[in-house]
Short mmCIF file of C-alpha atoms in Angstrom, two decimals:
data_model
loop_
_atom_site.label_atom_id
_atom_site.label_comp_id
_atom_site.label_asym_id
_atom_site.label_seq_id
_atom_site.Cartn_x
_atom_site.Cartn_y
_atom_site.Cartn_z
CA MET A 1072 19.12 -60.72 22.24
CA ARG A 1073 21.27 -57.82 23.17
CA GLN A 1074 19.99 -55.56 20.14
CA TYR A 1075 16.42 -56.33 21.15
CA PHE A 1076 17.13 -54.99 24.64
CA VAL A 1077 18.70 -51.76 23.37
CA LEU A 1078 15.70 -51.21 21.02
CA PHE A 1079 13.51 -51.87 23.93
CA ILE A 1080 15.45 -49.13 25.96
CA PHE A 1081 15.13 -46.78 23.16
CA GLY A 1082 11.60 -47.29 22.95
CA ILE A 1083 10.71 -46.22 26.40
CA ILE A 1084 12.81 -43.28 26.22
CA LEU A 1085 11.00 -42.41 22.84
CA ALA A 1086 7.49 -42.92 24.54
CA PHE A 1087 8.28 -40.93 27.75
CA SER A 1088 10.04 -37.99 25.53
CA SER A 1089 6.89 -37.92 23.21
CA CYS A 1090 4.60 -37.59 26.32
CA ARG A 1091 6.20 -34.39 27.45
CA THR A 1092 3.88 -31.43 26.50
CA ASP A 1093 5.54 -28.91 28.74
CA PHE A 1094 8.96 -27.33 29.40
CA ASP A 1095 10.55 -26.56 32.85
CA THR A 1096 10.84 -22.85 32.69
CA VAL A 1097 12.08 -20.33 35.18
CA ALA A 1098 10.62 -16.75 35.22
CA SER A 1099 11.93 -14.24 33.45
CA THR A 1100 14.61 -11.83 35.15
CA GLY A 1101 14.61 -8.91 32.69
CA ASP A 1102 17.41 -9.79 30.77
CA LEU A 1103 15.93 -9.81 27.61
CA LYS A 1104 17.87 -8.42 24.39
CA PHE A 1105 16.02 -6.69 21.51
CA SER A 1106 17.02 -6.25 17.93
CA LYS A 1107 16.29 -2.57 18.35
CA ASP A 1108 15.13 -0.31 21.30
CA THR A 1109 12.49 1.66 19.17
CA VAL A 1110 10.72 0.42 16.15
CA TYR A 1111 9.97 3.33 13.84
CA LEU A 1112 7.10 2.70 11.55
CA ASP A 1113 7.12 4.62 8.62
CA THR A 1114 4.86 7.38 7.89
CA VAL A 1115 1.04 6.49 7.15
CA PHE A 1116 -1.85 8.56 6.45
CA LYS A 1117 -4.93 8.71 8.89
CA ASN A 1118 -6.71 5.30 9.04
CA ILE A 1119 -4.75 3.61 6.47
CA GLY A 1120 -2.93 0.33 7.64
CA SER A 1121 0.73 0.40 8.06
CA SER A 1122 3.35 -2.22 6.59
CA THR A 1123 4.07 -4.92 9.20
CA TYR A 1124 7.23 -4.39 11.19
CA GLN A 1125 9.58 -6.83 13.07
CA LEU A 1126 11.13 -6.86 16.44
CA LYS A 1127 13.31 -9.78 17.48
CA VAL A 1128 13.50 -10.98 21.07
CA TYR A 1129 16.48 -12.70 22.37
CA ASN A 1130 16.95 -14.94 25.56
CA ARG A 1131 20.75 -15.08 26.05
CA SER A 1132 20.41 -17.26 29.13
CA LYS A 1133 20.75 -20.94 29.56
CA ASN A 1134 17.47 -21.35 30.87
CA ASP A 1135 14.02 -21.62 29.13
CA ILE A 1136 12.02 -18.49 30.48
CA SER A 1137 8.45 -17.68 30.84
CA ILE A 1138 7.68 -14.11 30.45
CA PRO A 1139 4.45 -13.64 32.47
CA ILE A 1140 3.03 -10.88 30.08
CA VAL A 1141 3.81 -9.01 26.93
CA GLN A 1142 1.49 -6.13 26.09
CA LEU A 1143 0.89 -2.68 24.68
CA LYS A 1144 1.33 -0.34 27.35
CA LYS A 1145 -2.07 1.39 26.00
CA GLY A 1146 -3.60 -1.94 26.34
CA LEU A 1147 -6.77 -2.84 24.45
CA ASN A 1148 -7.04 0.99 23.55
CA SER A 1149 -3.82 0.84 21.66
CA LYS A 1150 -3.88 1.53 17.94
CA TYR A 1151 -0.85 -0.73 17.64
CA ARG A 1152 -1.42 -4.59 17.22
CA MET A 1153 1.11 -7.56 17.36
CA THR A 1154 1.60 -11.09 16.98
CA VAL A 1155 4.08 -12.55 19.13
CA ASP A 1156 5.62 -15.98 17.75
CA GLY A 1157 2.62 -16.42 15.47
CA MET A 1158 -0.12 -15.73 18.48
CA SER A 1159 -2.55 -13.16 18.21
CA GLY A 1160 -3.15 -13.05 22.08
CA SER A 1161 -5.90 -10.64 23.25
CA ASN A 1162 -6.91 -8.61 20.07
CA GLY A 1163 -3.00 -8.43 19.32
CA LYS A 1164 -2.37 -6.23 22.48
CA ILE A 1165 -1.93 -8.63 25.30
CA PHE A 1166 0.00 -11.81 25.76
CA LYS A 1167 0.43 -13.98 28.74
CA ASP A 1168 2.85 -16.54 29.91
CA VAL A 1169 5.22 -16.43 26.77
CA THR A 1170 7.92 -18.95 26.71
CA LEU A 1171 11.17 -18.26 25.35
CA LEU A 1172 13.67 -21.17 25.29
CA ALA A 1173 17.33 -20.89 26.23
CA LYS A 1174 19.72 -19.29 23.60
CA ASP A 1175 16.63 -18.83 21.44
CA SER A 1176 14.62 -15.69 20.14
CA LEU A 1177 11.12 -14.91 19.19
CA TYR A 1178 9.78 -12.53 16.45
CA ILE A 1179 7.09 -9.80 17.09
CA PHE A 1180 5.52 -8.26 14.27
CA ILE A 1181 3.80 -4.99 14.36
CA GLU A 1182 1.23 -2.97 12.52
CA THR A 1183 -0.80 -0.03 13.24
CA THR A 1184 -4.04 2.00 11.80
CA ALA A 1185 -4.43 5.45 13.66
CA ASP A 1186 -6.25 8.77 13.08
CA ILE A 1187 -4.85 11.96 13.09
CA THR A 1188 -6.61 12.82 16.31
CA ASP A 1189 -4.81 9.95 17.86
CA ALA A 1190 -1.39 11.54 17.48
CA ASN A 1191 0.59 14.36 19.64
CA PRO A 1192 -1.00 17.51 18.02
CA THR A 1193 2.56 19.18 18.00
CA ASP A 1194 4.36 16.61 16.12
CA PHE A 1195 1.73 14.32 14.75
CA LEU A 1196 3.47 11.15 16.16
CA TYR A 1197 1.42 8.32 17.47
CA THR A 1198 3.55 6.47 20.07
CA ASP A 1199 3.19 3.31 22.65
CA GLU A 1200 5.64 0.75 24.14
CA ILE A 1201 5.79 -2.86 24.13
CA GLN A 1202 5.98 -4.00 27.84
CA PHE A 1203 7.88 -7.13 28.61
CA ASP A 1204 7.12 -7.98 32.39
CA SER A 1205 6.25 -5.50 35.07
CA GLY A 1206 7.55 -4.27 38.22
CA ALA A 1207 11.60 -4.61 38.71
CA ASN A 1208 11.75 -7.09 35.51
CA LEU A 1209 10.15 -4.42 33.46
CA GLN A 1210 11.52 -4.02 30.01
CA GLU A 1211 10.16 -1.83 27.07
CA VAL A 1212 10.65 -1.13 23.36
CA ALA A 1213 9.35 2.24 22.08
CA LEU A 1214 6.86 2.39 19.27
CA VAL A 1215 6.75 5.60 16.73
CA THR A 1216 4.82 6.47 13.95
CA LEU A 1217 4.20 9.80 12.18
CA ILE A 1218 0.37 10.12 11.08
CA GLN A 1219 -0.47 12.30 8.34
CA ASP A 1220 -3.52 14.03 7.64
CA ALA A 1221 -4.90 13.97 4.11
CA VAL A 1222 -7.85 14.92 2.10
CA PHE A 1223 -9.50 11.75 0.64
CA LEU A 1224 -11.28 11.62 -2.49
CA PHE A 1225 -13.29 8.50 -3.41
CA PRO A 1226 -16.40 7.10 -5.15
CA LYS A 1227 -19.82 7.66 -3.18
CA GLN A 1228 -21.79 4.59 -2.27
CA ASN A 1229 -25.22 4.52 -4.08
CA ALA A 1230 -28.28 3.53 -2.57
CA ASP A 1231 -28.25 0.12 -3.65
CA GLY A 1232 -24.85 -0.54 -2.22
CA THR A 1233 -22.87 -0.39 -5.18
CA LYS A 1234 -19.88 2.21 -5.68
CA GLU A 1235 -20.19 5.13 -8.04
CA LYS A 1236 -18.77 4.59 -11.34
CA ILE A 1237 -17.56 6.75 -14.27
CA GLN A 1238 -17.16 5.48 -18.12
CA ILE A 1239 -13.48 5.28 -19.56
CA GLU A 1240 -13.28 4.19 -23.08
CA GLY A 1241 -16.64 2.59 -22.87
CA LYS A 1242 -16.00 0.83 -19.84
CA ASP A 1243 -17.60 1.41 -16.11
CA VAL A 1244 -14.85 1.43 -13.73
CA ASP A 1245 -15.08 2.59 -10.03
CA GLY A 1246 -14.40 6.60 -10.14
CA PHE A 1247 -16.33 9.98 -9.43
CA TYR A 1248 -15.98 13.37 -10.96
CA LEU A 1249 -14.30 15.95 -9.07
CA ASP A 1250 -16.70 18.68 -7.90
CA GLU A 1251 -15.88 22.37 -7.90
CA ASN A 1252 -18.63 22.80 -5.07
CA ASP A 1253 -18.10 19.96 -3.08
CA PRO A 1254 -19.76 20.38 0.30
CA GLU A 1255 -16.83 19.07 2.31
CA ASN A 1256 -13.72 19.58 0.36
CA GLY A 1257 -14.69 22.94 -1.81
CA ASN A 1258 -13.46 23.09 -5.11
CA GLU A 1259 -11.83 19.76 -5.95
CA LEU A 1260 -10.85 20.96 -9.11
CA ILE A 1261 -7.97 23.22 -7.79
CA PHE A 1262 -5.35 20.99 -5.57
CA THR A 1263 -3.03 22.92 -3.38
CA LYS A 1264 -0.11 22.07 -1.00
CA GLN A 1265 -1.85 22.57 2.18
CA LYS A 1266 -2.68 18.84 2.76
CA PRO A 1267 -1.64 15.74 0.60
CA TYR A 1268 -4.56 13.98 -1.14
CA VAL A 1269 -5.26 10.42 -1.29
CA ILE A 1270 -7.50 9.44 -4.31
CA TYR A 1271 -9.38 5.84 -4.45
CA GLY A 1272 -10.65 4.84 -7.96
CA TYR A 1273 -10.66 7.36 -10.88
CA ALA A 1274 -11.07 10.98 -10.16
CA GLY A 1275 -12.67 12.50 -13.46
CA VAL A 1276 -12.23 15.85 -14.81
CA PRO A 1277 -15.60 16.87 -16.18
CA GLU A 1278 -16.26 18.44 -19.77
CA ASN A 1279 -15.14 21.72 -20.14
CA LYS A 1280 -13.49 21.96 -16.73
CA THR A 1281 -9.81 22.52 -15.80
CA VAL A 1282 -8.16 20.78 -13.00
CA THR A 1283 -5.23 22.84 -11.60
CA PHE A 1284 -2.50 21.22 -9.48
CA GLU A 1285 -0.56 24.14 -7.86
CA THR A 1286 3.19 24.37 -6.77
CA GLY A 1287 4.10 21.63 -4.01
CA THR A 1288 0.78 19.63 -4.28
CA ARG A 1289 0.99 15.91 -3.22
CA VAL A 1290 -1.46 13.42 -4.74
CA HIS A 1291 -1.24 9.84 -3.58
CA PHE A 1292 -3.23 7.23 -5.71
CA HIS A 1293 -4.55 3.85 -3.92
CA ALA A 1294 -4.04 0.69 -5.84
CA ASN A 1295 -6.11 0.40 -9.21
CA SER A 1296 -6.53 4.29 -8.88
CA GLY A 1297 -5.97 7.20 -11.31
CA LEU A 1298 -6.85 10.44 -13.01
CA TYR A 1299 -9.03 10.75 -15.78
CA VAL A 1300 -9.07 14.06 -17.80
CA GLY A 1301 -12.32 13.78 -20.07
CA ASP A 1302 -13.49 15.00 -23.30
CA LYS A 1303 -13.05 18.81 -23.47
CA ALA A 1304 -11.49 18.77 -20.14
CA THR A 1305 -7.81 20.39 -19.34
CA LEU A 1306 -5.03 19.33 -16.92
CA GLN A 1307 -2.71 22.04 -15.88
CA ILE A 1308 0.12 21.28 -13.36
CA ASN A 1309 2.16 24.18 -12.32
CA GLY A 1310 5.14 23.23 -10.21
CA THR A 1311 8.07 25.18 -9.92
CA ALA A 1312 11.89 24.52 -9.49
CA SER A 1313 12.81 23.11 -5.96
CA THR A 1314 16.12 24.03 -4.04
CA THR A 1315 16.15 20.95 -1.79
CA GLU A 1316 15.95 17.28 -2.30
CA LYS A 1317 12.70 17.23 -0.70
CA LEU A 1318 11.38 18.52 -3.94
CA GLU A 1319 9.16 20.96 -2.21
CA ASN A 1320 7.78 22.88 -5.12
CA GLU A 1321 7.45 20.01 -7.46
CA VAL A 1322 3.88 18.39 -8.09
CA ILE A 1323 4.19 14.61 -7.10
CA PHE A 1324 2.01 11.78 -8.33
CA GLU A 1325 2.79 8.49 -6.53
CA GLY A 1326 1.00 5.61 -4.70
CA ASP A 1327 -0.35 5.95 -1.18
CA ARG A 1328 2.03 3.69 0.54
CA LEU A 1329 4.48 6.11 2.27
CA GLU A 1330 6.82 3.26 3.80
CA SER A 1331 10.14 3.57 2.47
CA LEU A 1332 9.72 -0.13 1.09
CA TYR A 1333 7.40 1.10 -1.52
CA SER A 1334 9.35 4.26 -2.73
CA ASP A 1335 10.34 2.42 -6.08
CA ILE A 1336 7.93 -0.43 -6.60
CA PRO A 1337 6.24 -0.17 -9.83
CA GLY A 1338 2.59 -0.83 -10.44
CA GLN A 1339 1.06 0.79 -7.25
CA TRP A 1340 -1.48 2.71 -9.16
CA LYS A 1341 -2.75 2.72 -12.62
CA SER A 1342 -2.22 5.83 -14.92
CA VAL A 1343 -3.28 9.41 -15.70
CA ILE A 1344 -5.57 9.16 -18.90
CA PHE A 1345 -6.11 12.04 -21.33
CA ALA A 1346 -8.96 11.13 -23.09
CA ASN A 1347 -9.85 11.55 -26.82
CA GLY A 1348 -10.90 15.22 -27.14
CA SER A 1349 -9.21 16.61 -24.24
CA THR A 1350 -7.68 19.79 -24.56
CA ASN A 1351 -4.64 22.54 -23.77
CA HIS A 1352 -2.80 20.46 -21.47
CA SER A 1353 0.18 21.79 -19.61
CA ILE A 1354 2.42 20.13 -17.38
CA ASN A 1355 5.57 21.69 -15.83
CA HIS A 1356 7.72 20.39 -12.80
CA LEU A 1357 5.71 17.02 -12.29
CA THR A 1358 7.14 13.79 -10.74
CA LEU A 1359 5.42 10.70 -11.38
CA LYS A 1360 6.38 7.27 -9.98
CA ASN A 1361 5.34 3.57 -9.70
CA ALA A 1362 2.38 3.70 -11.83
CA VAL A 1363 1.25 1.10 -14.63
CA ILE A 1364 1.35 3.86 -17.27
CA GLY A 1365 2.42 7.29 -16.30
CA LEU A 1366 0.87 9.52 -18.80
CA ASP A 1367 -1.64 8.16 -21.44
CA PHE A 1368 -2.64 10.36 -24.09
CA LYS A 1369 -5.52 9.07 -26.34
CA ASN A 1370 -5.82 11.48 -29.35
CA PRO A 1371 -6.18 14.61 -27.14
CA LEU A 1372 -6.90 17.85 -28.96
CA ASN A 1373 -4.01 20.83 -29.62
CA ALA A 1374 -0.34 20.90 -28.69
CA ILE A 1375 0.64 19.62 -25.15
CA GLU A 1376 3.36 21.32 -22.96
CA ILE A 1377 5.45 19.01 -20.87
CA LYS A 1378 8.66 20.64 -19.35
CA ASN A 1379 10.76 19.74 -16.42
CA THR A 1380 9.01 16.60 -15.69
CA GLN A 1381 10.16 13.14 -14.19
CA ILE A 1382 8.71 9.82 -14.64
CA TYR A 1383 9.92 6.57 -13.08
CA ASN A 1384 9.16 2.92 -12.34
CA CYS A 1385 6.00 2.34 -14.55
CA VAL A 1386 5.08 -1.38 -15.36
CA GLU A 1387 4.44 -0.66 -18.95
CA TYR A 1388 5.01 2.92 -20.53
CA GLY A 1389 6.26 6.30 -18.71
CA ILE A 1390 4.62 8.25 -21.65
CA LEU A 1391 2.25 6.45 -23.99
CA ALA A 1392 1.08 9.06 -26.74
CA GLN A 1393 -1.52 7.91 -29.22
CA ASN A 1394 -1.63 10.38 -32.24
CA ALA A 1395 -0.72 13.36 -29.88
CA HIS A 1396 0.98 16.72 -30.31
CA ILE A 1397 3.87 16.92 -27.55
CA ASN A 1398 6.24 19.54 -27.22
CA GLY A 1399 8.65 18.39 -24.63
CA GLU A 1400 11.66 20.04 -22.56
CA ASN A 1401 13.87 18.42 -19.95
CA ILE A 1402 11.91 15.16 -19.50
CA VAL A 1403 13.65 12.38 -17.71
CA ILE A 1404 12.10 9.00 -18.01
CA ASN A 1405 13.67 5.64 -16.65
CA TYR A 1406 12.36 2.16 -15.68
CA ALA A 1407 9.53 1.16 -17.90
CA GLY A 1408 8.39 -2.44 -18.73
CA ILE A 1409 7.70 -1.93 -22.42
CA ALA A 1410 8.90 1.76 -23.26
CA SER A 1411 9.90 5.02 -21.40
CA LEU A 1412 8.45 6.89 -24.31
CA SER A 1413 6.11 5.31 -26.87
CA CYS A 1414 4.28 7.43 -29.54
CA VAL A 1415 2.07 5.41 -31.53
CA TYR A 1416 -0.55 5.81 -34.16
CA GLY A 1417 1.19 8.94 -35.64
CA GLY A 1418 1.26 12.49 -34.35
CA ASN A 1419 3.60 15.46 -34.04
CA TYR A 1420 6.51 15.61 -31.46
CA SER A 1421 9.30 17.66 -30.36
CA PHE A 1422 11.53 16.52 -27.48
CA THR A 1423 14.46 18.81 -26.54
CA HIS A 1424 17.23 18.44 -23.88
CA CYS A 1425 15.20 14.98 -22.66
CA THR A 1426 16.84 11.85 -20.92
CA PHE A 1427 14.90 8.80 -22.18
CA ASN A 1428 16.60 5.84 -20.34
CA ASN A 1429 15.41 2.29 -19.77
CA ASN A 1430 16.91 0.13 -17.17
CA TRP A 1431 13.96 -2.41 -16.80
CA GLN A 1432 15.34 -5.90 -15.94
CA ASN A 1433 14.37 -7.45 -19.27
CA SER A 1434 15.82 -7.44 -22.58
CA SER A 1435 12.82 -6.44 -24.61
CA HIS A 1436 12.00 -2.95 -23.57
CA PHE A 1437 12.95 0.25 -25.24
CA ALA A 1438 13.83 3.87 -24.23
CA VAL A 1439 12.02 5.21 -27.13
CA THR A 1440 9.63 3.53 -29.90
CA LEU A 1441 7.59 5.50 -32.59
CA SER A 1442 5.06 4.15 -34.90
CA ASN A 1443 2.47 5.38 -37.51
CA SER A 1444 -0.28 2.32 -36.93
CA LEU A 1445 -2.45 0.92 -34.37
CA ALA A 1446 -3.84 -2.56 -34.76
CA GLY A 1447 -7.74 -2.32 -34.79
CA ALA A 1448 -7.84 1.39 -35.26
CA SER A 1449 -9.77 2.57 -38.51
CA PRO A 1450 -8.07 3.45 -40.53
CA GLU A 1451 -5.05 1.28 -39.07
CA THR A 1452 -2.14 3.87 -40.15
CA ASN A 1453 -1.99 7.49 -39.33
CA PRO A 1454 0.59 9.93 -40.33
CA LEU A 1455 3.62 10.75 -38.01
CA THR A 1456 4.16 14.23 -39.28
CA GLN A 1457 7.17 14.95 -36.95
CA ALA A 1458 9.27 13.29 -34.23
CA ALA A 1459 12.34 15.43 -33.58
CA PHE A 1460 14.61 14.70 -30.95
CA ASN A 1461 17.17 17.59 -30.31
CA ASN A 1462 20.13 17.22 -27.68
CA CYS A 1463 18.56 14.18 -25.99
CA ILE A 1464 19.78 11.01 -24.51
CA ILE A 1465 18.37 7.73 -25.72
CA TYR A 1466 19.94 4.77 -23.52
CA GLY A 1467 19.38 1.85 -21.24
CA SER A 1468 20.11 -1.63 -20.47
CA SER A 1469 19.11 -3.30 -23.68
CA THR A 1470 21.17 -3.82 -26.81
CA ASN A 1471 18.65 -1.55 -28.81
CA GLU A 1472 17.08 1.20 -27.12
CA PHE A 1473 15.45 2.77 -30.11
CA ASN A 1474 12.59 1.37 -32.18
CA LEU A 1475 10.72 2.70 -35.29
CA ALA A 1476 7.61 0.57 -36.42
CA LYS A 1477 7.08 2.13 -39.81
CA ASN A 1478 3.97 1.49 -41.99
CA THR A 1479 4.66 2.64 -45.60
CA ASN A 1480 0.94 3.52 -45.88
CA ALA A 1481 1.09 6.59 -43.77
CA ALA A 1482 3.98 9.45 -43.60
CA PHE A 1483 6.55 8.65 -41.13
CA VAL A 1484 8.79 11.89 -40.45
CA TYR A 1485 11.57 11.72 -37.77
CA GLN A 1486 15.08 13.44 -36.98
CA LEU A 1487 17.55 12.81 -34.37
CA ASN A 1488 19.87 15.87 -33.81
CA ASN A 1489 22.89 15.74 -31.55
CA CYS A 1490 21.55 12.69 -29.69
CA LEU A 1491 23.59 10.22 -27.51
CA LEU A 1492 21.98 6.82 -28.86
CA LYS A 1493 22.36 3.13 -27.76
CA PHE A 1494 22.05 0.81 -30.86
CA GLY A 1495 23.64 -2.53 -31.76
CA SER A 1496 24.93 -2.96 -35.36
CA THR A 1497 22.47 -3.70 -37.96
CA THR A 1498 22.00 -3.57 -41.98
CA ASN A 1499 18.52 -2.10 -41.38
CA PRO A 1500 18.56 0.76 -43.57
CA ASP A 1501 16.09 2.70 -40.83
CA TYR A 1502 18.99 2.74 -38.39
CA GLN A 1503 22.08 3.96 -40.37
CA PHE A 1504 23.10 6.46 -37.83
CA LYS A 1505 26.24 7.83 -39.31
CA THR A 1506 25.04 7.64 -43.08
CA ASP A 1507 21.64 8.60 -43.29
CA THR A 1508 21.79 12.29 -42.84
CA GLU A 1509 18.01 12.90 -43.50
CA HIS A 1510 17.10 11.20 -40.18
CA TYR A 1511 20.35 11.39 -38.10
CA ASN A 1512 22.79 14.06 -37.48
CA ASN A 1513 25.88 14.18 -35.13
CA ILE A 1514 24.69 10.90 -33.11
CA ILE A 1515 26.88 9.56 -30.55
CA LEU A 1516 26.47 5.87 -30.69
CA ASN A 1517 26.81 3.27 -27.77
CA GLU A 1518 29.08 5.63 -25.59
CA ASN A 1519 28.15 5.51 -21.85
CA PRO A 1520 26.55 8.79 -20.48
CA LYS A 1521 27.79 7.65 -16.78
CA TYR A 1522 24.79 8.59 -14.73
CA TYR A 1523 25.45 9.46 -11.15
CA ASN A 1524 23.36 6.43 -9.93
CA VAL A 1525 20.87 4.90 -12.34
CA SER A 1526 19.34 2.39 -10.15
CA LYS A 1527 18.05 5.29 -7.66
CA ASN A 1528 16.85 7.14 -10.84
CA GLN A 1529 19.60 9.85 -10.42
CA LEU A 1530 20.23 10.34 -14.37
CA ASN A 1531 22.39 13.43 -13.67
CA ILE A 1532 25.87 13.57 -15.51
CA ASP A 1533 29.45 15.10 -15.05
CA LYS A 1534 32.47 15.94 -17.04
CA THR A 1535 33.38 12.56 -17.83
CA SER A 1536 30.11 11.78 -19.36
CA ALA A 1537 29.97 10.99 -23.41
CA ALA A 1538 27.15 13.57 -23.30
CA PHE A 1539 29.23 16.41 -21.98
CA ALA A 1540 29.21 19.47 -24.13
CA LYS A 1541 27.89 17.62 -27.07
CA GLY A 1542 24.77 19.59 -27.50
CA ASN A 1543 24.04 21.94 -30.35
CA PRO A 1544 23.33 25.50 -29.19
CA ALA A 1545 20.98 25.87 -31.66
CA TYR A 1546 18.30 23.76 -29.70
CA ILE A 1547 19.62 25.04 -26.17
CA ILE A 1548 17.14 25.29 -23.61
CA PRO A 1549 18.51 27.90 -21.00
CA LEU A 1550 17.93 26.32 -17.61
CA ASP A 1551 17.95 22.39 -17.01
CA ILE A 1552 15.28 20.51 -15.21
CA LEU A 1553 16.46 21.55 -11.81
CA GLY A 1554 16.94 25.28 -12.90
CA ALA A 1555 20.25 25.46 -13.21
CA VAL A 1556 21.95 27.58 -16.15
CA ARG A 1557 23.17 25.68 -19.41
CA THR A 1558 26.78 26.24 -20.65
CA SER A 1559 27.38 26.55 -24.40
CA PRO A 1560 27.81 24.14 -26.03
CA PRO A 1561 25.17 22.32 -23.76
CA ASP A 1562 25.11 18.90 -22.38
CA LEU A 1563 22.98 16.54 -23.83
CA GLY A 1564 19.82 15.22 -21.92
CA ALA A 1565 17.98 17.03 -19.02
CA TYR A 1566 20.74 17.69 -16.66
CA GLN A 1567 23.72 20.25 -16.82
CA SER A 1568 26.67 18.38 -15.77
CA LYS A 1569 27.93 19.06 -12.26
CA ASP A 1570 30.61 17.57 -9.94
CA PHE A 1571 29.29 14.43 -8.08
CA PRO A 1572 29.91 14.29 -4.39
CA LYS A 1573 32.89 12.17 -3.38
#
């Protein structure tokens, strides 16, 4: 009988507690605590939405409190927007009677989309404050965003509402051709450092035209966008050596998300595609990051010069070259899902003082792969007339970072001279690095180059590196990728060794 009575009392308590739909709260007294006193939203381009940023608000008191109002100081005109504990309030700007329990916290998530005209004209900062309560209990948290002006290039809208398209390898893709007489932008075939550029879709270089990127140019590609250098068209990248870590004289290709969160995320944009028949390309001091394929050469005409170029964080390849002729000096590539450098379907290649590394997080990638065939091509094989690697580093996180896909139906000519190479032991006759002097001379096998910080793509070396002073002076490039003078005998790879900061 007693146990029924206990259950009866418990049921009454449960019923009353479940019927309660509110909490007894007291008014906020202005003693809220915050995870930060200023929320800095990273730089954004005008009218492109930012990432979402977080502010945590704490109630350290023993009382459940009610905050009469949480709002943006600029009210409904603010370019910021918020959610407060999942609530959207009035257009994400104004929230009334926000409950915060004792010893508890709530989350505020903040975003912005602003135009350059909204920013302070002297420093291009757009600011506002989140206000908690008012009068004597008013507390504020500052919001700060740098708005960057840019030249926006994008496909036009057709009369039927569809987007302008161009053809790439027989397929229609969202894109447009750069116009040397554009009524708004002027000559779109000359990119300068006056403003950064943001490209939507594929920007195409018309037949028989040259696109030029001057020293210090910044180009940002939106998702699924890229650059297409068409038949008989030419690309010239004219970057120069920089004197600071800002790479002020480099030409930089990357995605259009400027927040630090996105600085090393692969696959933010597509590729720079060089069409079959494109010609006379020259690339100097280019830094390319976070693409699907960095430079994609599809049987271009004439020799291509690539010097002092860095390519990082590509989903598939850093450089994919199909039957191309490339002379490369001081190239650095790291992090690629398939291969940092892939030369397929033959061609003619010479790479000197290059660092081909691959620390992608799988075991099936390569730093360098060579082949003289291509499935589905006609004919399926094509001669590899030369693939020379001189004073290079070919390394990474896999057991084997060098791959030869040789078809005996076509020529396959290659030679590695004075290179540091990572490759596990094998009886395959193609990989006898110590005894096959026709293909390998002075190979340093499986010794650590001791990069400064490979995870941050800092592949510099110092005097403790196995690559230090192991180069052949016959292949020396006088200046390294940063413009430093090389000593003799030179170090292997793209960097002259230096002392790292303690």
